[in-house]
mmCIF file of C-alpha atoms and ligand atoms in Angstrom:
data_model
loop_
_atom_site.group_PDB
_atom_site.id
_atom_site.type_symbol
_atom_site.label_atom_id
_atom_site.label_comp_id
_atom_site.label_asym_id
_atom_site.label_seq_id
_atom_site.Cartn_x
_atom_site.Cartn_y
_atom_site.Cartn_z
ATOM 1 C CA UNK A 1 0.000 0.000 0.000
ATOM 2 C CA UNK A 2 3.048 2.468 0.780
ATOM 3 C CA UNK A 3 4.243 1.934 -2.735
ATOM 4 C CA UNK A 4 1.121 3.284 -4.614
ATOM 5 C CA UNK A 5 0.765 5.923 -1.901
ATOM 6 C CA UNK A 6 4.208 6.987 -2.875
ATOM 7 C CA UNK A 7 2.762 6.759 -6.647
ATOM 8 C CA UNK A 8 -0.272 8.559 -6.184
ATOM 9 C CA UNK A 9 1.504 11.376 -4.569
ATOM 10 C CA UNK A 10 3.947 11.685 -7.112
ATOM 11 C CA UNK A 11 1.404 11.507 -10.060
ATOM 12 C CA UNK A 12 -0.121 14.403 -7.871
ATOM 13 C CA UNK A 13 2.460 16.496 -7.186
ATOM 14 C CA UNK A 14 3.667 16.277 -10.883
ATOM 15 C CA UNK A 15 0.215 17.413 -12.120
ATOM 16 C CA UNK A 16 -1.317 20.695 -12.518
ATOM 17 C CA UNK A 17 -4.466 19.499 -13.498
ATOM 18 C CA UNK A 18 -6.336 17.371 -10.995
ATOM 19 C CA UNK A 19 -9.860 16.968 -10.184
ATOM 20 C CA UNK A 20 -11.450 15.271 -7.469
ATOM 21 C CA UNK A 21 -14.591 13.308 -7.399
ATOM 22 C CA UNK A 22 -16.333 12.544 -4.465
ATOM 23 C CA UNK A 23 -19.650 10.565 -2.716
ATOM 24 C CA UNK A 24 -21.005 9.531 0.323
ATOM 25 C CA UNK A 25 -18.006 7.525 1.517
ATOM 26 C CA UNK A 26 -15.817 10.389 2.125
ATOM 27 C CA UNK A 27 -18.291 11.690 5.026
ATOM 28 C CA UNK A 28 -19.418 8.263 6.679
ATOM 29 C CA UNK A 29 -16.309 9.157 9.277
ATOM 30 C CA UNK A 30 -18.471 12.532 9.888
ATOM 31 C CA UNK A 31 -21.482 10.438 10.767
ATOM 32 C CA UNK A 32 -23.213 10.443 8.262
ATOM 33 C CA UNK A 33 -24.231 7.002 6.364
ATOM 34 C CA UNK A 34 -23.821 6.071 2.966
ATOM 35 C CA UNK A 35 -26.469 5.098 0.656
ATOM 36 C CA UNK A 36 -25.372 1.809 -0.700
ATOM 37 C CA UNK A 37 -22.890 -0.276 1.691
ATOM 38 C CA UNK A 38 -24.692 -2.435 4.669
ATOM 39 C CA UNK A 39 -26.747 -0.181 6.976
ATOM 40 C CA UNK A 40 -27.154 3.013 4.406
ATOM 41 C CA UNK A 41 -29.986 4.667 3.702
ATOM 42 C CA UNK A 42 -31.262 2.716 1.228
ATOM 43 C CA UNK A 43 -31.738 -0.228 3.455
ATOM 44 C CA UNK A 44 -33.764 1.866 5.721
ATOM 45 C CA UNK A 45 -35.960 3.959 3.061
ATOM 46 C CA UNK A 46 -36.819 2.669 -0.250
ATOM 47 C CA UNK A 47 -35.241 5.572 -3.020
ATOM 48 C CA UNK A 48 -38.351 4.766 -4.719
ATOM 49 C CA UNK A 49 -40.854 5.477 -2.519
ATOM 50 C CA UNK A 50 -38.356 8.466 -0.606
ATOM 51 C CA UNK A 51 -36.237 10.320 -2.828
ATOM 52 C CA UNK A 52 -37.780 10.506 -6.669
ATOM 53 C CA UNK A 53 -39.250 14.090 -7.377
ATOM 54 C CA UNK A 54 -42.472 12.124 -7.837
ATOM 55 C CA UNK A 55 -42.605 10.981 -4.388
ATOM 56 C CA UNK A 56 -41.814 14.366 -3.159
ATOM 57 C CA UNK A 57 -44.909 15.695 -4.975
ATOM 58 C CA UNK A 58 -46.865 12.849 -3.737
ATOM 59 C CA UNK A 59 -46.684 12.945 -0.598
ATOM 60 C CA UNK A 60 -43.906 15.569 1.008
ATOM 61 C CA UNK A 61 -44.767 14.941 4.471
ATOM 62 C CA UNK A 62 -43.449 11.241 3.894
ATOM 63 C CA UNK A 63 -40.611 12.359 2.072
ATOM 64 C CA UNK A 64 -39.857 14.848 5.539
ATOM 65 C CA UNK A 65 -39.523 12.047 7.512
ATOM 66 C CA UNK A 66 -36.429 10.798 5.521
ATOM 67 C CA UNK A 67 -35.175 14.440 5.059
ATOM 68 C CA UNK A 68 -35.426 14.840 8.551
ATOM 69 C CA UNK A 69 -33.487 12.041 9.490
ATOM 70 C CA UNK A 70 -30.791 13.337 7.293
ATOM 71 C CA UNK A 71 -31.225 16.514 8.610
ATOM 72 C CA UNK A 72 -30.229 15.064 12.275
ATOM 73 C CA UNK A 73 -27.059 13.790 10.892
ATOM 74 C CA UNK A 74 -25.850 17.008 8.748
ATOM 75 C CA UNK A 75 -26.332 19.512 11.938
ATOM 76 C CA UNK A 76 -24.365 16.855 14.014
ATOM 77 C CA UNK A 77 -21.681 16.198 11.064
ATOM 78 C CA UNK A 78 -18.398 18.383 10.847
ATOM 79 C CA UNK A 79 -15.445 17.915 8.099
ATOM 80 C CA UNK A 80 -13.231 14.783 8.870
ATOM 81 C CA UNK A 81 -9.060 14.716 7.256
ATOM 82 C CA UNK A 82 -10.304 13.510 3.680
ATOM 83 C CA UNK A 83 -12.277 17.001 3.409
ATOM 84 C CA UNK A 84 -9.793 19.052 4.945
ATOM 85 C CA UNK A 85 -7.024 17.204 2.893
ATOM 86 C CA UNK A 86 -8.666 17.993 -0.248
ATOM 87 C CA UNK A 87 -8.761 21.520 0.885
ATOM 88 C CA UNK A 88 -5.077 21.195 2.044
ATOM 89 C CA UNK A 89 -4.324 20.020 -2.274
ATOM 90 C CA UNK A 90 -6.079 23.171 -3.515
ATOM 91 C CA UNK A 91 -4.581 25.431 -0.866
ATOM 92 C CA UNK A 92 -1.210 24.015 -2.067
ATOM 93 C CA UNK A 93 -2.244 24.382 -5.963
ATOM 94 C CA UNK A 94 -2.360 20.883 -6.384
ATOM 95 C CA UNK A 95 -6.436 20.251 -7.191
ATOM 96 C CA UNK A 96 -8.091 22.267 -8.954
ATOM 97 C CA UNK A 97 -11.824 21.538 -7.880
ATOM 98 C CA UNK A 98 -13.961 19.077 -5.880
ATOM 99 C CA UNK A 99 -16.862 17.712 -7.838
ATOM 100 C CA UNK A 100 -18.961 16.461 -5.182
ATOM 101 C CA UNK A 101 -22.135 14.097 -5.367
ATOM 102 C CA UNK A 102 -22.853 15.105 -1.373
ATOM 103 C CA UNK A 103 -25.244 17.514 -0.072
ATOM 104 C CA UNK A 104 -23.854 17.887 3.439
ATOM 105 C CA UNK A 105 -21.445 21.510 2.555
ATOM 106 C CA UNK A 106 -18.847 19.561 4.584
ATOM 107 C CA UNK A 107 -16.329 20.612 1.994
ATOM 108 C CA UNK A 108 -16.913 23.824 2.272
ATOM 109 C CA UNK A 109 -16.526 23.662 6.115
ATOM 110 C CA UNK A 110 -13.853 21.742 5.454
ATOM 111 C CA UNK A 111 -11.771 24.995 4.216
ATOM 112 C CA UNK A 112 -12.367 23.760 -0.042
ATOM 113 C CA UNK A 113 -12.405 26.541 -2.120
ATOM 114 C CA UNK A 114 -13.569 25.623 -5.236
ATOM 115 C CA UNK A 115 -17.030 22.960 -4.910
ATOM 116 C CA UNK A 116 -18.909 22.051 -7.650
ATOM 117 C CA UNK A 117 -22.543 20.853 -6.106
ATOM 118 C CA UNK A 118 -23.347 17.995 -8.797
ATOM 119 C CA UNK A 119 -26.866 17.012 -6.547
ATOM 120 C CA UNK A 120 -26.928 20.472 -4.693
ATOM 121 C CA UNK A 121 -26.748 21.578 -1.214
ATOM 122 C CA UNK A 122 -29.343 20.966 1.225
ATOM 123 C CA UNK A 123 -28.154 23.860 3.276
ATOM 124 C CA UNK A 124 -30.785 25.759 1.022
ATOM 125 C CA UNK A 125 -34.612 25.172 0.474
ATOM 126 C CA UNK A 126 -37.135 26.430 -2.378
ATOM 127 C CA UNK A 127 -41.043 25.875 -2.714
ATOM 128 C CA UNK A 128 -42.012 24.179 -5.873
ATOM 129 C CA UNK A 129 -45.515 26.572 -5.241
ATOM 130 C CA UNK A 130 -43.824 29.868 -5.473
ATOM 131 C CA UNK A 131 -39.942 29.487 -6.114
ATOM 132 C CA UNK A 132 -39.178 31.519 -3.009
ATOM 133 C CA UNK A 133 -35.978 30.551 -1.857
ATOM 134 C CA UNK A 134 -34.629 29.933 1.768
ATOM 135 C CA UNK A 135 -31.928 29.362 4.305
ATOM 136 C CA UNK A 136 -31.683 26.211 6.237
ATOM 137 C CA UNK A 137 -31.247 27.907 9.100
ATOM 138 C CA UNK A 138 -34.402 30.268 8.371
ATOM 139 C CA UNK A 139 -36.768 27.408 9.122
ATOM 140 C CA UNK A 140 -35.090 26.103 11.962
ATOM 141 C CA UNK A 141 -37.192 23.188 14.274
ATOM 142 C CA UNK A 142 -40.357 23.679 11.524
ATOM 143 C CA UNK A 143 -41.015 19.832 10.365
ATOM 144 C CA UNK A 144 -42.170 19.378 7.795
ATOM 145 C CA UNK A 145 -40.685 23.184 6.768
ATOM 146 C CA UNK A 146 -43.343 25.699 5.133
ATOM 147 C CA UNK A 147 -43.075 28.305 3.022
ATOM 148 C CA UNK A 148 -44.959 32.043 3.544
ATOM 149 C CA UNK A 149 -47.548 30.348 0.883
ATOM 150 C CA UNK A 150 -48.512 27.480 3.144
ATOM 151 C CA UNK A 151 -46.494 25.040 0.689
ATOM 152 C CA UNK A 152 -43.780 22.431 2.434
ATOM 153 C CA UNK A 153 -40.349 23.339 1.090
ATOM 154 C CA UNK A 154 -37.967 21.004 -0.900
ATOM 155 C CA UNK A 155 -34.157 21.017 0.060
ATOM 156 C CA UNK A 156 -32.349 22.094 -3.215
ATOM 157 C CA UNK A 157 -30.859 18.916 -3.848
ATOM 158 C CA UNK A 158 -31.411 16.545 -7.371
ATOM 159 C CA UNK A 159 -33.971 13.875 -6.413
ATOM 160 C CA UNK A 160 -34.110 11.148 -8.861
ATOM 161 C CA UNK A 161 -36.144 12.528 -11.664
ATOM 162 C CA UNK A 162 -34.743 15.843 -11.509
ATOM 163 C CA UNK A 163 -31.847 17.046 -13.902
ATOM 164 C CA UNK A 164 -28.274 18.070 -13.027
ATOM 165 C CA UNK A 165 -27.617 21.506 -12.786
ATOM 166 C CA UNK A 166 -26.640 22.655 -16.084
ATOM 167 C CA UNK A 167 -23.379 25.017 -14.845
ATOM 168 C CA UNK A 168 -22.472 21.917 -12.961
ATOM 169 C CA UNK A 169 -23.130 19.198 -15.100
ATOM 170 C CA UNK A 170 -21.213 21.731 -17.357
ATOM 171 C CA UNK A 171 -18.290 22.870 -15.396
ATOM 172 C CA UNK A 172 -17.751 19.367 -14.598
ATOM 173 C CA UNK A 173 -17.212 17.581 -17.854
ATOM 174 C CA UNK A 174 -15.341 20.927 -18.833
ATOM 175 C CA UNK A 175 -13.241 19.836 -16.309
ATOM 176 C CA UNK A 176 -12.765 15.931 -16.866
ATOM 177 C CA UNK A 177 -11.866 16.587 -20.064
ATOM 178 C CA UNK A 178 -9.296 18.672 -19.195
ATOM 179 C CA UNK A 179 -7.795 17.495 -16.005
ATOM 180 C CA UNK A 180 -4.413 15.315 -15.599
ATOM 181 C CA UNK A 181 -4.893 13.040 -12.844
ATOM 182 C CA UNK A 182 -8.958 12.202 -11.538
ATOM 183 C CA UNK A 183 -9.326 11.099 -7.384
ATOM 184 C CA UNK A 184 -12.340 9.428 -6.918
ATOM 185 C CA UNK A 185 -12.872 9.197 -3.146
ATOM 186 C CA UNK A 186 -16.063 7.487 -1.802
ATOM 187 C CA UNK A 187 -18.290 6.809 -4.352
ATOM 188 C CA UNK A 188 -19.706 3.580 -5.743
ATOM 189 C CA UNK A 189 -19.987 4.965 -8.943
ATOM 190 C CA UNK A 190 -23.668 3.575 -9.590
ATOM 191 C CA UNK A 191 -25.508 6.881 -10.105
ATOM 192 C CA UNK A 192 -25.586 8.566 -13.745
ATOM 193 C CA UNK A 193 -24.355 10.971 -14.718
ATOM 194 C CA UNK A 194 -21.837 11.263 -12.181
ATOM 195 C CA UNK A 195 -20.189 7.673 -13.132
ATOM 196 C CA UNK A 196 -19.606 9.541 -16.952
ATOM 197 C CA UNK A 197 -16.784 11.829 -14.893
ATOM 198 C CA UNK A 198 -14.405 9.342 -14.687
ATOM 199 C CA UNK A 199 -14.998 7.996 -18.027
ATOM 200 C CA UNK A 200 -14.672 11.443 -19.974
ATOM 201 C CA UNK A 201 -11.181 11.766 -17.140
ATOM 202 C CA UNK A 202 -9.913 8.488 -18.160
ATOM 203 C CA UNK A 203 -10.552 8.993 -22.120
ATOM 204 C CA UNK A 204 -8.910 12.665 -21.750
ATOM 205 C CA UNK A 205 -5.727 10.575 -20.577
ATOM 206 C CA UNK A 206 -5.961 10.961 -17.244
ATOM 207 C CA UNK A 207 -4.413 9.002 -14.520
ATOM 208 C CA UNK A 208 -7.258 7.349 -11.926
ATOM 209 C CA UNK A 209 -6.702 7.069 -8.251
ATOM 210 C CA UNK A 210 -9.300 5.839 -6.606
ATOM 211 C CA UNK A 211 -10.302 6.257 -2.903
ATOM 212 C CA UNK A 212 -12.458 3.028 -1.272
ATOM 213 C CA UNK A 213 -12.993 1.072 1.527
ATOM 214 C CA UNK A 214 -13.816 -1.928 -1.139
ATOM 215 C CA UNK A 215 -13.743 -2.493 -4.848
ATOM 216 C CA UNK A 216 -16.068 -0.728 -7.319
ATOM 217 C CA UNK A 217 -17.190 -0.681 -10.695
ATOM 218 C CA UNK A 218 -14.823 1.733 -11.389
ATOM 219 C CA UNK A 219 -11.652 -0.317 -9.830
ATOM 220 C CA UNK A 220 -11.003 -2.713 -12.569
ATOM 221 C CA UNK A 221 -12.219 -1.291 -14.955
ATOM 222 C CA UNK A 222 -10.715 2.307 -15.215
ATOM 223 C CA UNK A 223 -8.661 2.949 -12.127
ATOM 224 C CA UNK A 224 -4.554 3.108 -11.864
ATOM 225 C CA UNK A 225 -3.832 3.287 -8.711
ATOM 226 C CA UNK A 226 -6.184 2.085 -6.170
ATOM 227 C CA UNK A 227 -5.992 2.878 -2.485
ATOM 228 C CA UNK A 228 -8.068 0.703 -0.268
ATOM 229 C CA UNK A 229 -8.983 2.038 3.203
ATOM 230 C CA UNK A 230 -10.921 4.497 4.947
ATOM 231 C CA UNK A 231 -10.863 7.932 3.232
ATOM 232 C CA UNK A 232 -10.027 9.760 6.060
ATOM 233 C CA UNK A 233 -7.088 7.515 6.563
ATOM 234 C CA UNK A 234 -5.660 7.219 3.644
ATOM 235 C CA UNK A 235 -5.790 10.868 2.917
ATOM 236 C CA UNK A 236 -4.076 11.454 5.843
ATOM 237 C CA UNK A 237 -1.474 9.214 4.246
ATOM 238 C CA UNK A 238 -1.574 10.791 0.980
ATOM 239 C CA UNK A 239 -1.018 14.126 2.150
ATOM 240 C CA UNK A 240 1.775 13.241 4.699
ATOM 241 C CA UNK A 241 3.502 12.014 1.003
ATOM 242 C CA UNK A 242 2.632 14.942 -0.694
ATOM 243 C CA UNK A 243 3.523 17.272 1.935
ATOM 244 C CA UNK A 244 7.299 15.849 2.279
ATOM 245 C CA UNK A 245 7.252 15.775 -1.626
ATOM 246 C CA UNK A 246 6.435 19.371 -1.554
ATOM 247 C CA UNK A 247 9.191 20.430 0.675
ATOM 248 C CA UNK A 248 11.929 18.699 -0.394
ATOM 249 C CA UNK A 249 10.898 20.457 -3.905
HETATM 250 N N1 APR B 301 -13.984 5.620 3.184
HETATM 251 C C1 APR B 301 -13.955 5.433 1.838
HETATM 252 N N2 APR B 301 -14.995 4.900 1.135
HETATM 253 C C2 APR B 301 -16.082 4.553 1.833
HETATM 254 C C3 APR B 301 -16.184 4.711 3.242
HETATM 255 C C4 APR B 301 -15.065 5.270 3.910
HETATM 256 N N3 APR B 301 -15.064 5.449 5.244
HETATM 257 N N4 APR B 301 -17.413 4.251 3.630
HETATM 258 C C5 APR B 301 -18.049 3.841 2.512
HETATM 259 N N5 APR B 301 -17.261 4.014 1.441
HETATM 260 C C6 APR B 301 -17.572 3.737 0.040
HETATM 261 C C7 APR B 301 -18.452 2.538 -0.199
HETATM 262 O O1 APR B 301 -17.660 1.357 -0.330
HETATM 263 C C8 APR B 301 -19.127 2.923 -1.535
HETATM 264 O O2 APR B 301 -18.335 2.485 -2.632
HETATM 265 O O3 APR B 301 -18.292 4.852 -0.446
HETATM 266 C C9 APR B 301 -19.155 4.451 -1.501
HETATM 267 C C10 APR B 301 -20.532 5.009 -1.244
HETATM 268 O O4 APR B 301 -21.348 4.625 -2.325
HETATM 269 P P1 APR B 301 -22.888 5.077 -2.334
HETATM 270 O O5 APR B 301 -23.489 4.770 -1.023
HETATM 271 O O6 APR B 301 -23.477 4.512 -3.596
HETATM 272 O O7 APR B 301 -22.818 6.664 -2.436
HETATM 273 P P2 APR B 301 -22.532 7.539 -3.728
HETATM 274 O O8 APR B 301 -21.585 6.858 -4.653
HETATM 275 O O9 APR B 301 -22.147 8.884 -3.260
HETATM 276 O O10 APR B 301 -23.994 7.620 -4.397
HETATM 277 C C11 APR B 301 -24.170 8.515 -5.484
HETATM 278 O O11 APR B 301 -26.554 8.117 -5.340
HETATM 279 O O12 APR B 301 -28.371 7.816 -4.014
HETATM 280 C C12 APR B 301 -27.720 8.733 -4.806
HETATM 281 O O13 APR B 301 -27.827 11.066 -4.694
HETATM 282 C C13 APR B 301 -27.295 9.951 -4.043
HETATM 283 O O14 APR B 301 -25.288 11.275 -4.339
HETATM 284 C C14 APR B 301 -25.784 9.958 -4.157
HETATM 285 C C15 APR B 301 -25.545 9.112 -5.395
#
């Protein structure tokens, strides 16, 4: 494992142009579950039935008692050493921008500078009624939340059913196809269109280091260097490498 730590920082350090992508793995060390692995959220509400646009409309008080769940866990969640690593890269010029599939803003508290929001923030809230838009912290303790026109609110965050939005569905492939060296960190990469990033990375010649506790669909199939552990860990690896690296010059 040393050895393609060693690699991965090099390939980093030697790049101008890296990206990062990340998911839900990078902040189940803040507390906060993943969808897919044994004992995420999808084992405990159906995505069907919980987080299509559809269902929203349906029936948003049912939806609220998902998003409230969720809600529990972002207040209570703060950035872990895989967020503030990442911010550590772009502080140091080495990573350009974070493409994240997460809606918890822990990169953001994590000291990143430049986030693109590929399924939105749910740090913000809109009414599908009247568009009027709102802080999180605005409708503090109101469950399900309500806007001025009586309507419950939706977080602004890409249910199933909904599009990507276009300046980051935009900025992001303007990105992959551009960037040296892609780090996937925490994602299973089983949601479209996010699992095109490191596709359009890998055909732009770019080197792949992925980030996982276990093997993906991406591992064998696209990835160079593969790092398997926790990504708080192994960032904290990574950046002990790049940092040393750095100074020596
Ligand atoms: N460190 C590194 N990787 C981890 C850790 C960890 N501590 N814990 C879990 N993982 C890995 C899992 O092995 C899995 O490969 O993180 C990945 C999480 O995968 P998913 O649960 O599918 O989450 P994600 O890839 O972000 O899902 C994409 O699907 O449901 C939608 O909108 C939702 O943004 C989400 C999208």
């Amino acid at each position: 494992m040393q050895e393609r730590i060693t690699r991965a920082a090099q390939v980093i350090c030697q790049s101008k142009r890296t990206l990062a992508l990340t998911g839900a793995g990078i902040s189940v060390e803040s507390g906060i579950p993943d969808f897919r692995s044994r004992g995420g959220l999808w084992e405990r509400f159906d995505p069907i039935e919980y987080a299509t646009i559809e269902a929203f409309q349906a029936d948003p008080k049912k939806v609220w008692q998902m998003l409230e769940e969720v809600s529990v866990l972002l207040d209570q969640a703060r950035p872990n050493p895989a967020h503030t690593g990442l911010a550590r890269l772009q502080e140091m010029g080495l990573l350009q921008a974070i493409i994240t599939q997460n809606i918890d803003n822990l990169h953001q508290e994590g000291g990143a500078s430049r986030v693109i929001e590929y399924h939105g923030n749910a740090k913000t809230l809109f009414c599908l009624g009247c568009n009027q838009r709102y802080n999180a912290n605005e409708i503090e303790g109101q469950r399900p939340p309500k806007c001025d026109c009586g309507k419950i609110l939706k977080p602004n965050v890409v249910f199933f059913g909904e599009p990507i939005p276009r300046k980051a569905l935009q900025e992001s492939y303007d990105l992959a196809s551009n960037c040296g060296v892609l780090l996937v960190l925490g994602t299973s990469g089983e949601v479209a269109p996010a699992n095109t990033i490191p596709q359009t990375a890998k055909m732009a010649g770019a080197t792949v280091i992925e980030i996982n506790v276990e093997p993906t669909v991406l591992t064998n199939y696209l990835t160079d260097i593969f790092l398997q552990g926790k990504a708080s860990e192994v960032m904290t690896q990574l950046m002990e490498e790049v940092e040393t690296m750095v100074a020596q010059g």
